[in-house]
Amino acid sequence: MRSLLTTYYLAISIAFVSILSADDRPNIVFIFTDDHAPHAIGAYDGWLKSVNPTPNIDKLAAEGMLFVNSFCTNSICGPSRAVIQTGKHSHKNGFMNNGNTFDWNQQTFPKLLQKAGYQTAIYGKSHLKGHPQGYDSWAVLPGQGLYYNPDMITESGQVTIEGYCTDIVTDMAVEFLKDKRDEKKPFMLMVQHKAPHRNWMPALRHLNLYDDIEIPEPATLFDDYKDNAPAAGHQELEIDRHMHINYDLFLDLTPDFEELPIRTDKSAWRNMQRMTPEQLKAWRAAYGPKDKAFHDANLSGKELVRWKYQRYAKNYLRSVKGVDESVETIQDTLVELDLDDNTIVIYSSDQGFYIGDHGWYDKRWMYEESLKMPFILKWPGVTKPGSKTTKMVQNLDYAETFLDIAGATIPDDMQGLSLVPLLKGENPKDWRKSIYYHYYEYPSVHMVPRHNGIRTNRYKLMHFYQFDEWEFYDLKSDPDEYNNLYNNPEYQSLVKRMKNQLNQLEKKYEDDSDMTVKPKSWQNEVRGIAAN
């Protein structure tokens, strides 16, 4: 009898300890933005650091770990988010381009966190279509969403909320923390902002920010693509030729602006038509004098490109400022609620972005500016404040990391690695030495061809396979990727070795996508070249 009682009380004790252990598991706040390039974050020490664009994100980096070599697997909004949800490459999760629809019935990390006892919530931009699964509380933007007075899809239907999107999403996150949180459970809160996505519409309070300074220009603003494969010359994302001066940069743009019969993103103009009179008055009060100054200057050539760059970069960084303030608000709320000591706070974005680099805006390419994505994580008591790691990580690793933090089992079919060992200051000897990349959306907006590739710590090989065009770079001697070494005789043995490694990664990740070379007639047609 005594033995049975001992066994019973031991079981009760184990269960009690288990409950306490579950309660002690850290909360996770994942703050995620759209198109925020690492070089537009002060802590990443890029060429925009002097503008001091992100003091609160920089503070987060000082309190945690900054991942220097953080990369995406497919540099475009929806696919990056699908990779994070599943821990699988695009060809495995089925969401390869923004035209796809995400299968919410498949295995995702929030569903697994729920099973492990976590409360889950997501607010803001999902961009995966359909209603989110695996979340106890959610409200998401339809598609890209709007900056001003956005519609939100909620569990009870679609609503329109007056205000600025970044502030609205932040308020939803704060409301969850204060009123919707189950205090008996650890939580995973995903705060997903639209900003700083095109068309870069800042909050009213930031419309005149940076008016008194010139934003530094990237060294590659006037890149001529002479050494690239032909793909770089056939894109449609140049500030000079493709950024629209009215629809993208708001010159003379008002709700009654006469619509131009052109194919471009007109979402800012349509959003202006939803502004309240007070919002519109403040908007035009800020941009009206700037528009007049532009007309008075009568610019052309490179000076016009420089003006467009300044207008674009300032609006982009103004949109970033709202996000940076959101980080501060959420951090302050955690302190107010006495949650900060047991809450992991993460800042990331779905990919990098061109802020005039190579004369471009947008993303998609495997070049550094859009391949890299910020990843900063604070884990009180575990991760050393102010630390950095140069280990190569990808958004492919996020799901595994969240599950590992929660003490949940990581499914065998996930393709990434848990970052927990790195966060604990360990130095795994078997960490990956290269990353795999694959972009699919072509022919489509911006006309960036399909390509896959491999990047190591020093070298990068890219294959625009439908055209059978290649690029190879030594990132140590050529960090701006000016000098394509693919046809350089001195590098042929290295190129061959990198091709073999690329083939090995294709097999490792089971990428059986159609990568055949297209007929010359097709190539000429999509590039608008008249066949001989």
XYZ file of C-alpha atoms in Angstrom:
532
model
C 0.000 0.000 0.000
C 2.844 2.361 0.932
C 4.471 1.632 -2.414
C 1.259 2.526 -4.258
C 0.892 5.777 -2.298
C 4.534 6.648 -2.979
C 4.015 6.047 -6.695
C 0.800 8.129 -6.651
C 2.387 11.107 -4.883
C 5.444 10.887 -7.132
C 3.192 11.066 -10.194
C 1.349 14.054 -8.719
C 4.655 15.777 -7.994
C 5.941 15.181 -11.526
C 2.706 16.570 -12.988
C 2.924 19.625 -10.715
C 6.533 20.258 -11.663
C 5.551 19.833 -15.309
C 2.862 22.503 -14.955
C 5.277 24.874 -13.273
C 7.804 24.182 -16.004
C 5.213 24.959 -18.656
C 4.360 28.233 -16.913
C 8.020 29.146 -16.816
C 8.538 28.685 -20.528
C 9.288 32.017 -22.172
C 6.721 34.043 -24.028
C 7.632 35.029 -27.586
C 6.854 38.364 -29.247
C 7.695 38.290 -32.946
C 7.677 41.776 -34.515
C 7.769 41.379 -38.277
C 7.814 43.988 -41.017
C 7.639 44.024 -44.795
C 10.689 44.926 -46.908
C 12.853 46.371 -44.114
C 16.428 46.123 -45.357
C 19.114 45.446 -42.728
C 21.123 48.421 -43.991
C 18.180 50.632 -42.942
C 18.718 49.522 -39.321
C 21.380 51.376 -37.385
C 22.588 48.284 -35.527
C 23.548 46.640 -38.830
C 26.087 49.426 -39.399
C 25.103 50.051 -43.028
C 25.437 53.181 -45.135
C 22.177 54.632 -43.727
C 23.378 54.428 -40.123
C 24.149 58.156 -39.963
C 20.434 58.943 -40.342
C 19.749 57.097 -37.057
C 16.638 55.438 -38.515
C 15.930 52.879 -35.768
C 17.002 53.822 -32.221
C 14.545 51.388 -30.599
C 15.455 48.427 -32.800
C 19.094 49.298 -32.111
C 18.313 49.179 -28.399
C 16.806 45.716 -28.852
C 20.029 44.607 -30.548
C 22.047 45.983 -27.625
C 19.905 43.876 -25.291
C 20.168 40.681 -27.327
C 21.809 39.036 -30.319
C 22.119 40.377 -33.866
C 22.418 37.869 -36.699
C 24.866 39.326 -39.212
C 24.362 36.679 -41.896
C 20.593 36.264 -41.907
C 19.035 35.356 -45.265
C 15.693 34.516 -46.854
C 15.020 31.507 -49.079
C 12.812 33.365 -51.596
C 12.831 37.165 -51.529
C 9.153 38.032 -51.833
C 6.424 38.727 -49.270
C 4.022 35.770 -49.215
C 6.553 32.998 -49.854
C 8.842 34.250 -47.069
C 5.935 34.114 -44.625
C 4.962 30.618 -45.781
C 8.513 29.427 -45.117
C 8.317 30.832 -41.601
C 4.964 29.180 -40.934
C 6.133 25.740 -42.096
C 9.910 25.537 -41.709
C 10.005 24.329 -45.323
C 11.267 25.767 -48.603
C 8.717 27.214 -51.023
C 8.635 24.137 -53.262
C 7.704 22.045 -50.213
C 5.041 24.277 -48.644
C 3.402 25.024 -52.000
C 3.559 28.842 -51.800
C 6.182 29.805 -54.362
C 4.914 33.207 -55.506
C 2.404 35.843 -54.460
C -0.170 34.422 -56.856
C -0.373 31.170 -54.894
C -2.798 30.419 -52.044
C -1.364 29.041 -48.836
C -2.742 25.687 -47.665
C -3.604 26.446 -44.047
C -4.500 22.795 -43.486
C -0.855 21.782 -43.591
C 1.435 21.509 -40.568
C 2.516 24.901 -39.220
C 4.470 25.911 -36.150
C 1.596 27.817 -34.429
C -0.554 24.664 -34.508
C 2.304 22.766 -32.874
C 2.770 25.519 -30.293
C -0.916 25.286 -29.416
C -0.534 21.556 -28.843
C 2.445 22.320 -26.625
C 0.304 24.586 -24.441
C 1.022 28.024 -25.905
C -1.570 30.694 -26.560
C -1.042 32.088 -30.068
C -2.041 35.361 -31.736
C -1.310 37.163 -35.008
C -2.198 40.751 -35.963
C -1.419 42.646 -39.146
C -0.173 41.457 -42.504
C -0.457 37.734 -43.220
C -0.402 37.870 -47.045
C -1.092 34.149 -47.294
C -4.798 34.402 -48.229
C -7.497 32.565 -46.321
C -8.159 32.690 -42.595
C -5.158 31.927 -40.366
C -5.145 28.551 -38.627
C -3.272 27.773 -35.445
C -4.060 31.083 -33.752
C -6.285 31.643 -30.734
C -6.711 35.301 -31.656
C -6.174 36.985 -35.005
C -6.937 39.972 -37.230
C -5.207 40.304 -40.587
C -5.060 42.696 -43.508
C -6.621 41.520 -46.767
C -3.783 41.080 -49.268
C -1.243 43.887 -49.043
C -3.529 46.012 -46.905
C -3.634 49.814 -46.752
C -1.624 52.332 -44.741
C -4.568 54.595 -43.896
C -7.961 53.478 -42.554
C -7.335 49.848 -43.486
C -9.792 46.989 -43.704
C -9.053 44.127 -41.328
C -10.343 40.569 -41.572
C -11.268 39.404 -38.090
C -12.764 36.261 -36.638
C -16.187 37.936 -36.754
C -15.900 39.456 -40.231
C -14.264 42.353 -42.085
C -14.098 45.778 -40.477
C -12.625 49.153 -41.409
C -10.554 50.860 -38.733
C -9.728 54.558 -38.891
C -6.100 55.403 -38.309
C -2.606 54.509 -39.458
C -1.952 50.820 -40.061
C 1.259 50.519 -38.029
C -0.432 52.157 -35.030
C -3.550 50.002 -35.400
C -1.562 46.766 -35.435
C 0.490 47.940 -32.457
C -2.699 48.756 -30.537
C -4.036 45.265 -31.259
C -0.836 43.738 -29.887
C -1.032 45.871 -26.749
C -4.687 44.938 -26.293
C -3.753 41.262 -26.495
C -1.044 41.688 -23.887
C -3.292 43.617 -21.511
C -6.734 42.089 -22.014
C -6.730 38.916 -24.106
C -3.772 37.044 -22.710
C -4.357 33.838 -20.785
C -2.147 34.374 -17.755
C -1.925 30.623 -17.170
C -0.202 29.987 -20.491
C 2.937 31.189 -22.235
C 2.137 32.991 -25.477
C 3.368 33.509 -29.016
C 2.389 36.964 -30.292
C 3.093 37.822 -33.944
C 2.955 41.561 -34.681
C 3.174 41.857 -38.463
C 3.339 45.341 -39.968
C 2.670 46.394 -43.555
C 5.393 49.046 -43.380
C 7.735 49.800 -45.021
C 6.187 48.134 -48.101
C 5.530 50.099 -51.285
C 4.038 52.765 -51.600
C 5.808 53.944 -48.454
C 3.091 56.139 -46.934
C 4.325 57.554 -43.598
C 2.237 58.412 -40.568
C 1.032 62.023 -40.473
C 3.391 62.783 -37.578
C 6.368 61.773 -39.722
C 5.557 63.556 -42.989
C 8.215 66.222 -42.427
C 10.815 63.957 -40.864
C 14.194 64.242 -42.652
C 13.119 67.401 -44.516
C 16.209 69.174 -43.234
C 18.797 66.588 -44.328
C 20.028 64.794 -47.426
C 19.883 61.006 -47.204
C 23.243 59.417 -48.153
C 23.287 57.855 -51.604
C 24.280 54.226 -52.134
C 27.553 53.752 -53.989
C 25.717 51.760 -56.669
C 22.912 54.253 -57.386
C 24.033 54.590 -61.002
C 25.015 50.976 -61.625
C 25.061 50.232 -65.374
C 24.833 46.405 -65.069
C 27.636 45.990 -67.614
C 29.163 43.021 -65.836
C 25.921 41.275 -64.870
C 24.177 38.563 -66.799
C 21.572 40.056 -69.203
C 18.848 39.473 -66.589
C 19.894 42.589 -64.643
C 19.315 44.812 -67.657
C 15.831 43.491 -68.422
C 14.182 44.147 -65.046
C 11.495 46.717 -64.283
C 12.446 48.112 -60.879
C 14.693 51.088 -61.558
C 14.158 54.357 -59.743
C 14.971 56.119 -63.001
C 12.743 54.281 -65.487
C 10.098 52.499 -63.401
C 9.392 54.366 -60.153
C 6.358 56.519 -60.950
C 6.723 60.123 -59.925
C 3.014 60.524 -59.105
C 1.800 57.130 -57.884
C 4.996 56.120 -56.051
C 6.337 59.505 -54.965
C 3.026 61.365 -54.501
C 3.971 64.338 -56.704
C 0.763 66.373 -57.183
C -1.191 63.298 -56.065
C -4.674 63.989 -54.721
C -7.844 61.877 -54.591
C -9.134 63.586 -57.764
C -5.894 63.031 -59.694
C -6.826 61.948 -63.238
C -5.946 58.267 -63.516
C -3.212 57.518 -66.030
C -3.672 54.518 -68.358
C -0.486 52.764 -67.295
C 0.410 49.525 -65.534
C 1.834 50.440 -62.146
C 1.010 50.242 -58.452
C -1.706 52.818 -57.768
C -2.494 51.737 -54.214
C -1.324 55.016 -52.637
C -3.700 57.026 -54.839
C -6.581 54.685 -54.021
C -5.689 54.870 -50.334
C -5.817 58.679 -50.481
C -9.442 58.369 -51.607
C -10.188 56.713 -48.231
C -8.483 59.397 -46.148
C -10.556 61.548 -43.844
C -10.618 65.287 -44.641
C -8.318 65.907 -41.675
C -5.818 63.274 -42.837
C -5.826 64.582 -46.402
C -5.364 68.176 -45.270
C -2.300 67.251 -43.191
C -0.935 65.148 -46.067
C -1.161 67.906 -48.679
C 0.124 70.501 -46.222
C 3.317 68.450 -46.000
C 3.745 67.474 -49.647
C 2.352 70.590 -51.373
C 5.394 72.828 -50.679
C 7.774 69.996 -51.626
C 5.943 69.496 -54.906
C 6.223 73.207 -55.717
C 9.955 73.171 -54.976
C 10.358 70.239 -57.369
C 8.527 72.031 -60.202
C 10.584 75.177 -59.629
C 13.828 73.195 -59.872
C 13.034 71.812 -63.371
C 15.332 68.802 -62.928
C 16.459 66.287 -65.550
C 18.974 63.485 -66.057
C 20.932 62.340 -63.008
C 19.648 65.235 -60.921
C 16.085 64.019 -61.467
C 17.144 60.497 -60.428
C 18.730 61.942 -57.323
C 15.548 63.859 -56.472
C 13.449 60.713 -56.942
C 15.889 58.783 -54.746
C 15.697 61.384 -51.967
C 11.897 61.487 -52.052
C 11.710 57.679 -52.062
C 14.343 57.079 -49.371
C 12.822 59.661 -47.029
C 9.324 58.204 -47.382
C 10.723 54.705 -46.853
C 12.593 55.751 -43.706
C 9.595 57.723 -42.461
C 7.548 54.525 -42.744
C 10.296 52.687 -40.849
C 10.081 55.274 -38.064
C 6.525 54.194 -37.248
C 7.693 50.603 -36.961
C 10.576 51.616 -34.703
C 8.114 53.405 -32.414
C 5.984 50.245 -32.370
C 8.972 48.278 -31.061
C 9.323 50.813 -28.241
C 5.604 50.663 -27.371
C 5.579 46.878 -27.192
C 8.778 46.747 -25.133
C 7.360 49.338 -22.733
C 4.113 47.378 -22.440
C 6.014 44.225 -21.507
C 7.798 46.157 -18.761
C 4.537 47.683 -17.543
C 2.967 44.226 -17.254
C 6.076 42.740 -15.623
C 6.499 40.330 -18.535
C 9.823 41.558 -19.863
C 12.063 39.189 -17.884
C 10.418 36.088 -19.337
C 9.584 37.258 -22.838
C 11.701 36.757 -25.929
C 11.408 39.737 -28.275
C 12.333 39.296 -31.936
C 12.599 41.821 -34.752
C 12.695 40.623 -38.336
C 11.387 41.360 -41.819
C 10.343 39.129 -44.701
C 13.362 40.045 -46.837
C 15.716 42.893 -47.595
C 15.081 45.700 -50.074
C 16.811 48.023 -52.527
C 16.910 51.594 -51.279
C 18.562 52.896 -54.417
C 21.161 50.128 -54.364
C 21.985 49.294 -58.009
C 19.537 52.056 -58.910
C 16.633 49.886 -57.768
C 13.690 49.573 -55.415
C 11.857 46.306 -54.540
C 13.504 42.910 -53.851
C 13.363 39.406 -55.526
C 17.020 39.075 -56.597
C 19.611 36.940 -54.851
C 21.924 39.964 -54.616
C 22.871 40.844 -51.049
C 20.507 43.759 -50.464
C 17.359 41.655 -50.968
C 18.773 38.285 -49.919
C 19.612 39.523 -46.429
C 16.887 39.948 -43.834
C 17.227 41.392 -40.332
C 17.009 39.061 -37.366
C 17.510 40.419 -33.857
C 16.521 38.494 -30.736
C 16.494 39.335 -27.023
C 16.173 36.416 -24.613
C 16.665 37.695 -21.054
C 18.938 35.512 -18.973
C 19.938 33.326 -21.919
C 21.270 35.408 -24.805
C 24.233 37.651 -24.054
C 23.322 41.340 -24.485
C 25.094 43.064 -27.373
C 26.231 39.794 -28.920
C 26.502 39.008 -32.620
C 26.832 35.848 -34.632
C 28.107 35.422 -38.178
C 26.666 31.918 -38.555
C 24.500 31.604 -41.652
C 20.794 31.464 -40.777
C 17.578 31.652 -42.799
C 13.868 32.222 -42.271
C 13.769 28.458 -42.795
C 15.014 28.204 -39.190
C 12.374 30.258 -37.394
C 9.705 27.559 -36.923
C 12.236 25.100 -35.533
C 13.564 27.773 -33.165
C 10.109 28.649 -31.826
C 9.320 24.976 -31.210
C 12.675 24.366 -29.534
C 12.155 27.352 -27.226
C 8.756 25.936 -26.266
C 10.193 22.490 -25.563
C 8.074 21.020 -28.357
C 9.178 18.290 -30.739
C 10.530 19.530 -34.076
C 9.003 17.452 -36.892
C 11.451 15.534 -39.054
C 10.072 16.999 -42.276
C 11.000 20.563 -41.337
C 14.074 21.651 -43.283
C 15.729 24.270 -41.085
C 17.783 24.356 -37.897
C 16.958 25.549 -34.408
C 18.867 28.715 -33.539
C 18.713 27.976 -29.809
C 22.321 26.717 -29.611
C 23.525 29.990 -31.147
C 21.333 31.997 -28.795
C 22.916 30.202 -25.867
C 26.378 31.213 -27.074
C 27.339 27.774 -28.365
C 29.447 27.230 -31.480
C 28.146 24.113 -33.276
C 30.925 22.685 -35.435
C 28.476 21.122 -37.869
C 26.570 24.338 -38.621
C 25.656 24.921 -42.284
C 28.377 26.268 -44.547
C 26.049 27.458 -47.302
C 22.457 28.496 -47.964
C 20.040 27.661 -50.782
C 17.861 30.215 -52.578
C 15.103 29.896 -55.182
C 12.902 32.663 -56.660
C 9.964 31.713 -58.935
C 7.735 34.680 -59.864
C 8.377 35.224 -63.596
C 7.259 36.565 -65.977
C 5.530 38.952 -63.614
C 5.691 42.364 -61.979
C 9.231 43.820 -62.051
C 10.376 41.096 -64.470
C 13.035 39.482 -62.308
C 13.732 36.035 -63.850
C 13.441 32.794 -61.964
C 16.737 31.830 -60.445
C 18.261 29.659 -57.782
C 21.651 29.719 -56.204
C 24.060 29.012 -53.403
C 25.843 31.396 -51.072
C 28.750 30.497 -48.823
C 30.545 32.813 -46.435
C 32.621 34.125 -49.331
C 31.149 33.121 -52.684
C 27.809 33.273 -54.456
C 26.625 31.412 -57.556
C 23.319 32.363 -59.229
C 21.584 30.555 -62.100
C 18.864 32.224 -64.183
C 17.973 28.804 -65.458
C 15.223 29.604 -67.961
C 17.849 31.617 -69.866
C 20.819 29.480 -68.760
C 22.609 32.607 -67.556
C 24.996 32.540 -64.601
C 26.645 34.946 -62.192
C 29.448 34.255 -59.725
C 30.813 36.654 -57.108
C 33.644 36.826 -54.609
C 31.887 38.682 -51.791
C 35.123 39.329 -49.925
C 36.759 41.336 -52.703
C 33.499 42.528 -54.294
C 30.778 43.047 -51.645
C 28.703 45.252 -53.995
C 28.642 42.472 -56.626
C 29.996 44.600 -59.436
C 32.331 42.015 -60.956
C 30.704 38.861 -62.333
C 33.495 36.269 -62.378
C 31.538 33.446 -63.995
C 33.507 33.554 -67.268
C 36.842 34.439 -65.678
C 39.315 31.596 -66.520
C 40.996 31.892 -63.122
C 37.808 30.881 -61.333
C 36.586 27.983 -63.443
C 37.581 25.255 -61.013
C 35.844 27.115 -58.162
C 32.743 27.715 -60.295
C 32.615 24.004 -61.094
C 32.895 23.136 -57.403
C 30.135 25.618 -56.538
C 27.878 24.116 -59.211
C 28.357 20.702 -57.631
C 27.490 22.136 -54.222
C 24.395 23.781 -55.688
C 23.289 20.438 -57.097
C 23.825 18.862 -53.697
C 21.606 21.478 -52.041
C 18.887 20.914 -54.648
C 18.944 17.226 -53.733
C 19.160 17.872 -49.986
C 16.064 20.069 -50.028
C 14.354 17.854 -52.631
C 13.809 20.723 -55.048
C 12.387 19.047 -58.146
C 11.117 22.299 -59.701
C 11.201 22.612 -63.481
C 14.535 24.317 -64.137
C 14.831 23.571 -67.847
C 16.142 26.161 -70.292
C 13.356 27.791 -72.304
C 13.467 28.004 -76.128
C 15.117 31.094 -77.559
C 11.809 32.242 -79.036
C 10.252 32.283 -75.542
C 13.262 34.101 -74.097
C 13.067 36.789 -76.766
C 9.315 37.190 -76.359
C 9.328 37.718 -72.589
C 12.224 40.135 -72.828
C 10.595 42.033 -75.654
C 13.422 41.304 -78.058
C 12.405 40.926 -81.684
C 13.422 37.515 -83.006
C 15.787 37.536 -85.958
